[in-house]
CSV table of C-alpha atoms in Angstrom, one decimal:
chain,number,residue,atom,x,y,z
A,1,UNK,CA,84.8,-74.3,-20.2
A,2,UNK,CA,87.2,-77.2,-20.3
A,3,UNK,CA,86.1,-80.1,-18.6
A,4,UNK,CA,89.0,-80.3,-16.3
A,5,UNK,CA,89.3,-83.1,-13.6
A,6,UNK,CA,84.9,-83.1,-13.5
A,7,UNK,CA,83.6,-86.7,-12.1
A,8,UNK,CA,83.1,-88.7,-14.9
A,9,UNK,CA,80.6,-91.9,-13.6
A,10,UNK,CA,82.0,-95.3,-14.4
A,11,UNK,CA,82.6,-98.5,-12.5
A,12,UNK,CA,86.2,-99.4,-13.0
A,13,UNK,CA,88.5,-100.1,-10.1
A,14,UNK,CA,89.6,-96.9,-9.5
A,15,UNK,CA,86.3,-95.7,-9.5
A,16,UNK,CA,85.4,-98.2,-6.5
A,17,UNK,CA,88.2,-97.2,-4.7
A,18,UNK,CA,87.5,-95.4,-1.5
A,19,UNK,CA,88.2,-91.9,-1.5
A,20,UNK,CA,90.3,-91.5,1.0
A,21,UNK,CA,92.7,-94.4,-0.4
A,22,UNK,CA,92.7,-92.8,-3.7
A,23,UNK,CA,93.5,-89.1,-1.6
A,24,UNK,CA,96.4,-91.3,0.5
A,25,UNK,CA,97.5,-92.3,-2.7
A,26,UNK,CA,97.8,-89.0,-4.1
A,27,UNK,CA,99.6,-87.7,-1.0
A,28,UNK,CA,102.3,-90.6,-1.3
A,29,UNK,CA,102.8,-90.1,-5.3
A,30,UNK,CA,103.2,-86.3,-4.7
A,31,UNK,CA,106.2,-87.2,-2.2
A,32,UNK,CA,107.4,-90.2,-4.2
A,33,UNK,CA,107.9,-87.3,-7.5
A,34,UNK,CA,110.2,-85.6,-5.3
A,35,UNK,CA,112.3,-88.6,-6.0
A,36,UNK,CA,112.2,-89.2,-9.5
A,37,UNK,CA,116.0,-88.8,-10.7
A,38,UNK,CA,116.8,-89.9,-14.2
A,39,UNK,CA,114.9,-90.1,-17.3
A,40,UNK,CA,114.1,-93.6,-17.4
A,41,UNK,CA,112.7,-93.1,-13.4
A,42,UNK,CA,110.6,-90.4,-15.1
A,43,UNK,CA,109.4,-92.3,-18.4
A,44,UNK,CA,107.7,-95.1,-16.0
A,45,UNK,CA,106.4,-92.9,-13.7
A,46,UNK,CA,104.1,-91.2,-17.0
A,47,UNK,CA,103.8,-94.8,-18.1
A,48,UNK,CA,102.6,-95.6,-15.2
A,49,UNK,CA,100.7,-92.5,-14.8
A,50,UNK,CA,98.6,-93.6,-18.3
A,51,UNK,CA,97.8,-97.3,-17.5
A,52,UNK,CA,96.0,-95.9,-14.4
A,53,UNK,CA,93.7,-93.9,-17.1
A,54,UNK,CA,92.9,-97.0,-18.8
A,55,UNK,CA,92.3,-98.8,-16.0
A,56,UNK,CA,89.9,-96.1,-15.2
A,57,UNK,CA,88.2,-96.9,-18.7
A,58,UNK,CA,89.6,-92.4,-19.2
A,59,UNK,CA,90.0,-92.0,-22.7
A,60,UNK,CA,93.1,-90.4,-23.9
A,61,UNK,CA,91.1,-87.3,-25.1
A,62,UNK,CA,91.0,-86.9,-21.4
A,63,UNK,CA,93.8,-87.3,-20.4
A,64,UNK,CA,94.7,-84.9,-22.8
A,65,UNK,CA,91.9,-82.1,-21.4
A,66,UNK,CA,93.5,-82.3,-18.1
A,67,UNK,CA,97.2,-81.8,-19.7
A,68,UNK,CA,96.2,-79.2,-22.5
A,69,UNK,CA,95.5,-76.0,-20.2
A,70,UNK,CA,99.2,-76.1,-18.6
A,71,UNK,CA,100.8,-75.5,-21.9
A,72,UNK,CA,102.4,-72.7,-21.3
A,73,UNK,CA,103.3,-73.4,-17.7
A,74,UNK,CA,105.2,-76.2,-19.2
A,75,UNK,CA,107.0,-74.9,-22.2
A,76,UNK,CA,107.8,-71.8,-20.1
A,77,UNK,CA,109.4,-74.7,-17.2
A,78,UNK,CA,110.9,-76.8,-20.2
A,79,UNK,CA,113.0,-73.3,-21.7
A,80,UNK,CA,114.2,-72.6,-18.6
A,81,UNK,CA,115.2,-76.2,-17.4
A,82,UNK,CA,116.5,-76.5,-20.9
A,83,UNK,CA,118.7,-72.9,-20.4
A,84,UNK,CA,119.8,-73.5,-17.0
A,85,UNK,CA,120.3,-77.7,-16.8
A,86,UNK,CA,120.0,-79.4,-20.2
A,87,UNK,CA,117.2,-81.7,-21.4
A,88,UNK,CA,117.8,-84.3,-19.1
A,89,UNK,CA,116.5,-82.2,-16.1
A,90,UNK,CA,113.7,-80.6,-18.2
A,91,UNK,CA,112.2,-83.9,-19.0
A,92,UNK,CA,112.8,-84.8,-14.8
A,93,UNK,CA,111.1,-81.7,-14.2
A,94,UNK,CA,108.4,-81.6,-16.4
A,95,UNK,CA,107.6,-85.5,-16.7
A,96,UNK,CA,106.8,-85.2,-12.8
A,97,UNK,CA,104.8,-82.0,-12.5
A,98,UNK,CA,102.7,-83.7,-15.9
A,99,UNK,CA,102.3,-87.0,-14.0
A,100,UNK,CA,101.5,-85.3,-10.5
A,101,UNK,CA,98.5,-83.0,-12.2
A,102,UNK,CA,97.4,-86.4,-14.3
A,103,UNK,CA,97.1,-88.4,-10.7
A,104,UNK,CA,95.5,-85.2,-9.4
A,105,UNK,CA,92.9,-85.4,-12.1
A,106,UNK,CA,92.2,-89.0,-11.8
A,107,UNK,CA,91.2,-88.4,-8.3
A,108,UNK,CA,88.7,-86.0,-9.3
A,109,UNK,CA,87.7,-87.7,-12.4
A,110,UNK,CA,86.9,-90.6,-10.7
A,111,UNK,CA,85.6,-89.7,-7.0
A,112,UNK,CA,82.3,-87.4,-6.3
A,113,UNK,CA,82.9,-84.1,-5.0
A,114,UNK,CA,81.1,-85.0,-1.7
A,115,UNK,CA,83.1,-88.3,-1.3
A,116,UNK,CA,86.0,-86.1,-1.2
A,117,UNK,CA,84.4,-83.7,0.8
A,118,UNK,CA,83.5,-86.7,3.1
A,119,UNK,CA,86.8,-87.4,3.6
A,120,UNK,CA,88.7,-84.0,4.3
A,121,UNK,CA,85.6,-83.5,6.7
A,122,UNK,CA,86.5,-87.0,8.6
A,123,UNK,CA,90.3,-85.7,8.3
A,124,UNK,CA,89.6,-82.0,9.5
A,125,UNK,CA,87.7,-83.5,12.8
A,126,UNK,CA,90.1,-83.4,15.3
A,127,UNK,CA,90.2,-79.3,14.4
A,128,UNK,CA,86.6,-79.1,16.2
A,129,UNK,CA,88.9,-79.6,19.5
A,130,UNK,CA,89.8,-76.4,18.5
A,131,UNK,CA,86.5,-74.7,17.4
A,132,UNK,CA,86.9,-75.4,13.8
A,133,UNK,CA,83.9,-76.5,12.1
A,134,UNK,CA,84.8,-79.3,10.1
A,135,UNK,CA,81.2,-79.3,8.0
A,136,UNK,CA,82.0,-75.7,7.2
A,137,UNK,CA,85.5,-76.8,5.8
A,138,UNK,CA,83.6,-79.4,3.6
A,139,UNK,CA,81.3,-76.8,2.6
A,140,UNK,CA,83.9,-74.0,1.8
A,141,UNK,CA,85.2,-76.6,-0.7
A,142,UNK,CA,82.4,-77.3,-2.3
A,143,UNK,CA,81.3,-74.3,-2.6
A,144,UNK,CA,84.8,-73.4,-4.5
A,145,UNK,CA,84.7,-76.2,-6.8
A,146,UNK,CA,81.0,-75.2,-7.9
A,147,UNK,CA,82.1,-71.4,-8.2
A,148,UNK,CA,85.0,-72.2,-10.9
A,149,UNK,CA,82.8,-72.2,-13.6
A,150,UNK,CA,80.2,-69.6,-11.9
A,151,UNK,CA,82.6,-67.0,-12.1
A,152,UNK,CA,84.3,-68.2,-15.5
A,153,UNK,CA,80.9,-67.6,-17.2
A,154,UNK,CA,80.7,-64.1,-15.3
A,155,UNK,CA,84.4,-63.6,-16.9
A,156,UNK,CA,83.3,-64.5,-20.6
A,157,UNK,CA,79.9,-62.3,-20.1
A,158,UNK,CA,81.9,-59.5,-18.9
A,159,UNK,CA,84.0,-60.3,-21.6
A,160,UNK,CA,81.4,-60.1,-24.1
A,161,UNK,CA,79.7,-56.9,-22.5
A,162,UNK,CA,83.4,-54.9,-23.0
A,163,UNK,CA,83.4,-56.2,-26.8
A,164,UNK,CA,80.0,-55.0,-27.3
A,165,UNK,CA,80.6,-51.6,-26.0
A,166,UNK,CA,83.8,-51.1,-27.9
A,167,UNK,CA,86.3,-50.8,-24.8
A,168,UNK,CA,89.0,-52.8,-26.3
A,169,UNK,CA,91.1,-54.7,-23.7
A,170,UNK,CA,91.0,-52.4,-20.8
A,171,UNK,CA,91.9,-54.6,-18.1
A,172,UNK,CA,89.4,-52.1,-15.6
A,173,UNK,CA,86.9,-52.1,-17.8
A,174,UNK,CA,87.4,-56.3,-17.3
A,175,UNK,CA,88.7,-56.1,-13.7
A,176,UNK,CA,85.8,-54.2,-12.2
A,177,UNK,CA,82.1,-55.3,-13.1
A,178,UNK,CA,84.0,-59.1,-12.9
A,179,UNK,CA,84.5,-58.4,-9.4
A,180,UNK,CA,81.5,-56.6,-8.7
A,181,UNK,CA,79.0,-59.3,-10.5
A,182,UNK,CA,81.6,-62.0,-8.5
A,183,UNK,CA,80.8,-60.3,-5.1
A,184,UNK,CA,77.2,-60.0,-6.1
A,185,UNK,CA,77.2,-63.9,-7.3
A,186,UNK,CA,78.8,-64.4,-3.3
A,187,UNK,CA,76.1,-62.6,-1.8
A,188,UNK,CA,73.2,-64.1,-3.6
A,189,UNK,CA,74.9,-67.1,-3.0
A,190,UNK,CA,74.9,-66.9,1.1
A,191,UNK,CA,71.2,-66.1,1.0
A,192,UNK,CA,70.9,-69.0,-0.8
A,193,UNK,CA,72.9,-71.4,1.4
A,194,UNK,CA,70.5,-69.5,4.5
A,195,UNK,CA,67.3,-70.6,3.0
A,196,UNK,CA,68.7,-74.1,2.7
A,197,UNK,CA,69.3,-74.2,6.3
A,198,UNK,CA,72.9,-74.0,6.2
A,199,UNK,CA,72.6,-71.1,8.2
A,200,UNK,CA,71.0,-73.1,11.3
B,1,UNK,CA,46.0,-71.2,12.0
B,2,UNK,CA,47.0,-69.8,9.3
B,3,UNK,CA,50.2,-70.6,7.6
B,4,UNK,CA,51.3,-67.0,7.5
B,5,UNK,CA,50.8,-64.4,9.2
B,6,UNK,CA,52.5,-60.4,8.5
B,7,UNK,CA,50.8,-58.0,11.6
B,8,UNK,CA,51.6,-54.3,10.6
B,9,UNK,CA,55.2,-55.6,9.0
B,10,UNK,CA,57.9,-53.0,8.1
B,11,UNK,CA,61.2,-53.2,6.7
B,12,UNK,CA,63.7,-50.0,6.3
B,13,UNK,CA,66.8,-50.2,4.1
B,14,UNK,CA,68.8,-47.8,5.2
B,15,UNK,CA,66.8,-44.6,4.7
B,16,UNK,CA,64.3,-46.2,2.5
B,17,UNK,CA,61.0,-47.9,3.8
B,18,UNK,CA,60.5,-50.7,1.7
B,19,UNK,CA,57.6,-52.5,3.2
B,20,UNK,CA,55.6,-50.4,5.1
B,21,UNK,CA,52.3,-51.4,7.7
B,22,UNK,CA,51.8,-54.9,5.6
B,23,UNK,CA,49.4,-56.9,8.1
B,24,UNK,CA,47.9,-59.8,6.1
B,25,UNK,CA,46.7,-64.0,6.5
B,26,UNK,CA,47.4,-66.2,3.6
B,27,UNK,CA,45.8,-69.5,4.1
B,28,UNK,CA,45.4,-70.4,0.6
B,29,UNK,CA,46.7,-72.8,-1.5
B,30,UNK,CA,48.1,-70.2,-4.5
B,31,UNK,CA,49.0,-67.2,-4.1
B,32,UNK,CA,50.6,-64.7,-6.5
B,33,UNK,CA,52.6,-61.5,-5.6
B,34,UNK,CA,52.6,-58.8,-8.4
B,35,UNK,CA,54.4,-55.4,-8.6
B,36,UNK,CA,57.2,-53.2,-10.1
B,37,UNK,CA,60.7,-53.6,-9.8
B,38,UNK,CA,61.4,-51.8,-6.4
B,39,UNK,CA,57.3,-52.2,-5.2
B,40,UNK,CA,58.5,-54.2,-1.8
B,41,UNK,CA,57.0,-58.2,-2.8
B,42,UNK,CA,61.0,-59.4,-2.7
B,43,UNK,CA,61.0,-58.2,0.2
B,44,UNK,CA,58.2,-59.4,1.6
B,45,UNK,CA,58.3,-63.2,0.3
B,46,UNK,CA,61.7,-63.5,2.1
B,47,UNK,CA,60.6,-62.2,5.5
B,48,UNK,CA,59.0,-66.0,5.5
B,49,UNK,CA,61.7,-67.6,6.1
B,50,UNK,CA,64.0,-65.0,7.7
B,51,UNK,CA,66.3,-63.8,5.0
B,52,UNK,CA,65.2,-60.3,5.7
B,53,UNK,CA,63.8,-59.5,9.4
B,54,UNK,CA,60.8,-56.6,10.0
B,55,UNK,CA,62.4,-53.1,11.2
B,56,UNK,CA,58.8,-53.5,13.0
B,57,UNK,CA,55.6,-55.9,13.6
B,58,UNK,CA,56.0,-59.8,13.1
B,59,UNK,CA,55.8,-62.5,11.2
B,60,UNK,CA,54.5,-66.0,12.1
B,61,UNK,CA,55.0,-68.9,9.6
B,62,UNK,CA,52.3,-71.8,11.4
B,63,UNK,CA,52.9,-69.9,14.3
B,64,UNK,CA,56.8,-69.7,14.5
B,65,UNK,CA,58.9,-66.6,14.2
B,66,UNK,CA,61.4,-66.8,11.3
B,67,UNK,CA,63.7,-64.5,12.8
B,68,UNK,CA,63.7,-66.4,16.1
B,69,UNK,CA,62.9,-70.0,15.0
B,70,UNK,CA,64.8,-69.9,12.1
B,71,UNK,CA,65.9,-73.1,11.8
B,72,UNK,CA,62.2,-74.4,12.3
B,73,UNK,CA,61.0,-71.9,9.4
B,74,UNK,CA,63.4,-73.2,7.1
B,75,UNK,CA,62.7,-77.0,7.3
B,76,UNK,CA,59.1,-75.8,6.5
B,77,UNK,CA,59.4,-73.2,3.7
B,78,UNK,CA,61.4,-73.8,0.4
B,79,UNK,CA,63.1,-70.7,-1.0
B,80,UNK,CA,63.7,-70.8,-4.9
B,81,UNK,CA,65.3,-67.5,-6.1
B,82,UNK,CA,65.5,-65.9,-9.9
B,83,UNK,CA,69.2,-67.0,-10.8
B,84,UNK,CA,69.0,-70.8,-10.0
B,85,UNK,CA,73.2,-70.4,-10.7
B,86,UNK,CA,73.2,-68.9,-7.4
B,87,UNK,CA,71.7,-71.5,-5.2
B,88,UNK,CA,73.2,-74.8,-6.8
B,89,UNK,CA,75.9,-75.5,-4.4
B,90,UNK,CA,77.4,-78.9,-5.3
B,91,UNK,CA,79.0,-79.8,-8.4
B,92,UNK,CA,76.6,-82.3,-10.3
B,93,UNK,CA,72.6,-82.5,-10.0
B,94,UNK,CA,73.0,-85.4,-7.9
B,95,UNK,CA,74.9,-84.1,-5.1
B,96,UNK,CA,73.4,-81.0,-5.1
B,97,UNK,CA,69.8,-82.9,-4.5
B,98,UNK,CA,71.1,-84.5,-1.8
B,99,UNK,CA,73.2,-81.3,-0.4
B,100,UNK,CA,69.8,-80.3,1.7
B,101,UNK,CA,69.1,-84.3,2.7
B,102,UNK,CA,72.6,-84.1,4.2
B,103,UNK,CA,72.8,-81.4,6.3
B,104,UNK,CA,69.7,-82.9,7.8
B,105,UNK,CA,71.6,-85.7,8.8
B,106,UNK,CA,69.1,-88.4,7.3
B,107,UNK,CA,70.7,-91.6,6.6
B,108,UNK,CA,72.5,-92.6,3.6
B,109,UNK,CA,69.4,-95.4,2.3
B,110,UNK,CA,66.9,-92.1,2.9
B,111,UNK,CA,68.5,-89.4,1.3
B,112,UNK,CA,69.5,-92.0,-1.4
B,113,UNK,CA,66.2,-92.9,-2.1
B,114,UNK,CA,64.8,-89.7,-1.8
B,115,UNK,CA,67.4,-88.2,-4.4
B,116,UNK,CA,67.0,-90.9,-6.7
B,117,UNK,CA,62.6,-90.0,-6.7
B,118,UNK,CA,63.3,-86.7,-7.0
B,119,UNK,CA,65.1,-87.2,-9.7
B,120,UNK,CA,62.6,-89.1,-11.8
B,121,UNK,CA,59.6,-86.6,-11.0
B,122,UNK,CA,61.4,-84.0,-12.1
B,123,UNK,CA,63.1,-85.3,-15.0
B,124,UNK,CA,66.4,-85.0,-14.1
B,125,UNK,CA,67.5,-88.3,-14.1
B,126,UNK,CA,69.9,-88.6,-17.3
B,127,UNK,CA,71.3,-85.7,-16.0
B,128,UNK,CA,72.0,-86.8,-12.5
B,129,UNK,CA,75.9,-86.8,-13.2
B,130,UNK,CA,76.0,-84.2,-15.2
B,131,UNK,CA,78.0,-80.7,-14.0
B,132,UNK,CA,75.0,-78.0,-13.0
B,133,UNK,CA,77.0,-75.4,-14.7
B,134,UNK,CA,76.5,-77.2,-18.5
B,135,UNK,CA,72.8,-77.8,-18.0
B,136,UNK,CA,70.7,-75.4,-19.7
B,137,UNK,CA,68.6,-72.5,-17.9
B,138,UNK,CA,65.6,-74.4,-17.9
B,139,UNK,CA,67.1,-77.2,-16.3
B,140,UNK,CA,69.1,-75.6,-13.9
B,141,UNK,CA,65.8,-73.9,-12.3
B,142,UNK,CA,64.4,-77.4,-12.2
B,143,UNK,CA,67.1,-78.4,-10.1
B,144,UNK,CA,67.2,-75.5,-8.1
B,145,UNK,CA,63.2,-76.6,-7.5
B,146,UNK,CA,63.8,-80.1,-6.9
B,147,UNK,CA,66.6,-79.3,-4.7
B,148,UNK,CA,64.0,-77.9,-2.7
B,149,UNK,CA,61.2,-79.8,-3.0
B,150,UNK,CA,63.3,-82.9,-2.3
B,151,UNK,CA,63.2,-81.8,1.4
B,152,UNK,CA,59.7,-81.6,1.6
B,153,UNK,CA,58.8,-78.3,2.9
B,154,UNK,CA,55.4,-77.1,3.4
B,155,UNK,CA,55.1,-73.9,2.1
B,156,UNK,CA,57.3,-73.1,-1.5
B,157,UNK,CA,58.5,-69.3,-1.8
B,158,UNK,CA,59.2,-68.6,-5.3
B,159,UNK,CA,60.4,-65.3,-6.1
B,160,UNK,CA,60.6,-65.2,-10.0
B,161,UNK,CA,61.8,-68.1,-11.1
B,162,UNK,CA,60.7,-67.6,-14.4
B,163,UNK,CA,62.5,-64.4,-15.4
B,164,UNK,CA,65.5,-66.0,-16.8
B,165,UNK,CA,63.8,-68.5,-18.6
B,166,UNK,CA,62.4,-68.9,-22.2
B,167,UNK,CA,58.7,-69.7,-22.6
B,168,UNK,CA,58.5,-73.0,-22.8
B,169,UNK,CA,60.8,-73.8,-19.5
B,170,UNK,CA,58.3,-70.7,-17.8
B,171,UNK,CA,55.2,-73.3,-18.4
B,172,UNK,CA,57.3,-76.3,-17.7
B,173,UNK,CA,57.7,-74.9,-14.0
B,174,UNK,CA,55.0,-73.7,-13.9
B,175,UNK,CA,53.1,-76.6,-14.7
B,176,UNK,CA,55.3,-78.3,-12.4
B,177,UNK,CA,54.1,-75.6,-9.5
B,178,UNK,CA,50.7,-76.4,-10.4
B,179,UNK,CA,50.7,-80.2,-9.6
B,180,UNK,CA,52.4,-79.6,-5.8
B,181,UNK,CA,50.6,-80.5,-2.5
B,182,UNK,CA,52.5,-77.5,-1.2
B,183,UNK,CA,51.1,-74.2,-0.6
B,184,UNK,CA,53.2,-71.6,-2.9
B,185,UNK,CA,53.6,-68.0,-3.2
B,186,UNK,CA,54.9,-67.0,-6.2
B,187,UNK,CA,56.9,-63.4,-7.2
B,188,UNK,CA,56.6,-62.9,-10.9
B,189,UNK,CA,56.3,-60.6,-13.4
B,190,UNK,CA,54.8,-63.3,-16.1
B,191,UNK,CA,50.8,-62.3,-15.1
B,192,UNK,CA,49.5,-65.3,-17.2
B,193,UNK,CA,51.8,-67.5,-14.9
B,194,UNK,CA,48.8,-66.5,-12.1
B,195,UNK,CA,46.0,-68.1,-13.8
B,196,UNK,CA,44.1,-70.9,-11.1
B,197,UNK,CA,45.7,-68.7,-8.2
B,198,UNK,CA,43.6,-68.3,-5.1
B,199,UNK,CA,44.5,-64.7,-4.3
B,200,UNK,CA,46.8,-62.2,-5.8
B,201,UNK,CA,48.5,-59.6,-3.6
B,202,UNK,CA,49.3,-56.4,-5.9
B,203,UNK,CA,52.4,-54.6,-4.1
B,204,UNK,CA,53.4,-50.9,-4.7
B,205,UNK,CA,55.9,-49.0,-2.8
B,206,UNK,CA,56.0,-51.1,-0.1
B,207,UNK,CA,52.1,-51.7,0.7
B,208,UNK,CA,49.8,-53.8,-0.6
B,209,UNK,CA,47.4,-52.1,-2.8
B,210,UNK,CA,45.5,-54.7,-4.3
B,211,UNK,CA,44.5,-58.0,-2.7
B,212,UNK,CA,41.9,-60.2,-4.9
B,213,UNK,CA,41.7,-63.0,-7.8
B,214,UNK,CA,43.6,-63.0,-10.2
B,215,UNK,CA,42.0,-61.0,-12.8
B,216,UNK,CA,41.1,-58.6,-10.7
B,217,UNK,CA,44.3,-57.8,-9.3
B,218,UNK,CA,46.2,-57.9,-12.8
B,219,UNK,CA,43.9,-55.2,-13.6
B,220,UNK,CA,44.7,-53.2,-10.7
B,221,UNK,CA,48.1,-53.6,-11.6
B,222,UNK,CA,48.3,-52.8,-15.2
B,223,UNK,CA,46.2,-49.9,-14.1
B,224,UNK,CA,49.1,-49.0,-11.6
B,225,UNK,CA,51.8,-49.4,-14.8
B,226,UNK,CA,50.1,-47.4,-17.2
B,227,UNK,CA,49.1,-44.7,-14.8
């Protein structure tokens, strides 16, 4: 699986950063995109966007890896912006969303999960007013960050298992023991998180 | 006292009894539970710390009910199931050492320190910022164990953590297993795994049919298989 956005240890100045700055940050940049207007606005913005990386001591192989699985996202954006407002807006367009998912990474490629976690805990407190659990938001996350790859690996064996057995590209054939093997995953899972005394 | 205690234990799924009129001690150090897919020793080994609760009699880990005193139970007994992919919870080894640490609300020097030992005895430590999901089977159970172990629990529950695995990771852990303070009860279908145990229980369809050393009580059970 691609290594997108996985914490990658280092010591750099965004690395020391406290999570919640870097999450601020993130927030801020995402409304600031909103913004960008005209080419030159956007080509600083990525500019920008890249010095952060080295700063973070990210090679541009990563960089790349976060880019490289929105593709088609992009061209399919770029066509349309291309059809319907000229190459001007296109490079507006796209130049923000590629910056916005680049920040997005950096967060995540420089922050643990559970300093992150930490922090939308600390923000989610003032739910528990409310009854909200703010441990069990933590967790939820967590929990859907570790089952990404989980149930990628269940995709590809299912995957695998329909090649073997000669069923073509039936998406049922895929659909169905994927969800089954997923639910199954879910449940053994819970049992798990009980007999870790998650479950006090 | 004995650690555990089952008195005329049953558990119904549905229609089917699955552990039926099981009243037994275990107050040794080792102790293997053998039987066929279906024979009831899953089922068993997670009544000890409340994942499944008797349809009838009771259970007492060192005198608590796991049902009731759940939370108790489960700072005492260590659970470490077949797939270690489904009980690593955090991202990388070294948060998901310290996952159980934090939820027991030990400060941050503790569980640091803690984590950091754990991973040295278990040889996880150029790993410890590596994703879970790219280590290799082998590796992934030793987290799971360490994961528990790091907690400390008295009593380790292990219910065939060595299926998945290729030979050489089945004696890594259990050679691992071997060197604990901690009394375990291991599930397993690897009989030469049981070598040095105290006591074997032999389950089939839900009772125990078989309760003796080691050799004796593979015997009985390769008996049961062939018959």
């Amino acid at each position: 699986m691609t290594p997108i956005g996985l914490y990658r240890p280092g010591s750099s100045l965004i690395h020391r950063l406290p999570a919640g700055v870097k999450l601020l940050a993130l927030v801020l940049a995402g409304i600031g995109s909103v913004f960008l207007r005209t080419p030159p606005q956007v080509t600083a913005w990525l500019v920008a966007v890249v010095v952060l990386y080295l700063v973070a001591e990210l090679s541009p192989a990563v960089l790349w890896q976060q880019v490289r699985p929105l593709w088609w996202v992009l061209v399919l954006l770029g066509v349309f912006h291309v059809v319907v407002s000229g190459w001007a807006r296109a490079y507006e367009v796209i130049g923000a969303l590629v910056g916005l998912v680049l920040l997005a990474a950096l967060v995540t490629l420089s922050t643990r999960t559970t300093a992150l976690i930490d922090v939308v805990v600390r923000v989610c407190r003032p739910l528990a007013f409310v009854g909200v659990d703010p441990e069990r938001i933590g967790l939820l996350l967590s929990l859907g960050i570790r089952s990404v790859p989980v149930v990628v690996g269940l995709a590809a064996e299912v995957r695998e298992a329909q090649l073997a057995r000669g069923l073509g590209l039936s998406p049922r054939a895929f659909a169905v023991p994927l969800v089954v093997r997923s639910l199954r995953h879910a449940d053994a899972l819970g049992e798990a998180l009980a007999a870790r005394g998650v479950d006090d | 006292m004995s650690l555990i205690v089952f008195d005329g234990v049953s558990h119904r799924y549905g229609d089917r009894l699955v552990v039926r009129d099981v009243s037994v001690r275990l107050d040794e150090r080792r102790i293997g539970v053998i039987g066929a897919n279906g024979s009831g020793k899953s089922t068993f080994v997670r009544m000890l710390n409340g994942l499944v609760v008797p349809t009838s009699g009771s259970v007492r880990v060192a005198g608590l009910d796991p049902d009731k005193q759940a939370r108790q139970v489960r700072h005492l007994v260590g659970f470490c199931f077949t797939d270690p992919d489904a009980q690593i919870v955090m991202p990388t080894v070294v948060e998901d050492i310290a996952f159980g640490l934090r939820r027991r609300g030990l400060d941050k020097e503790e569980i640091s320190e803690r984590v950091e030992r754990a991973l040295a005895s278990y040889g996880l430590a150029e790993h410890r910022d590596h994703p879970a999901h790219l280590l290799s089977g082998g590796q992934k159970q030793l987290l799971a164990i360490a994961s528990v172990l790091v907690t400390n629990p008295d009593l380790l529950v292990m219910d065939e953590p060595t299926t998945l695995l290729d030979l050489a990771n089945a004696r890594r852990i259990t050679e691992l297993v071997a060197g604990l303070p901690q009394q375990v009860v291991l599930v397993t279908h690897h009989l030469d795994l049981l070598a040095g145990y105290d006591r074997v229980l032999v389950f089939d369809r839900g009772r125990i049919v078989c309760d003796a050393p080691p050799d004796e009580a593979v015997a009985h059970y390769q008996a049961l298989m062939l018959r």
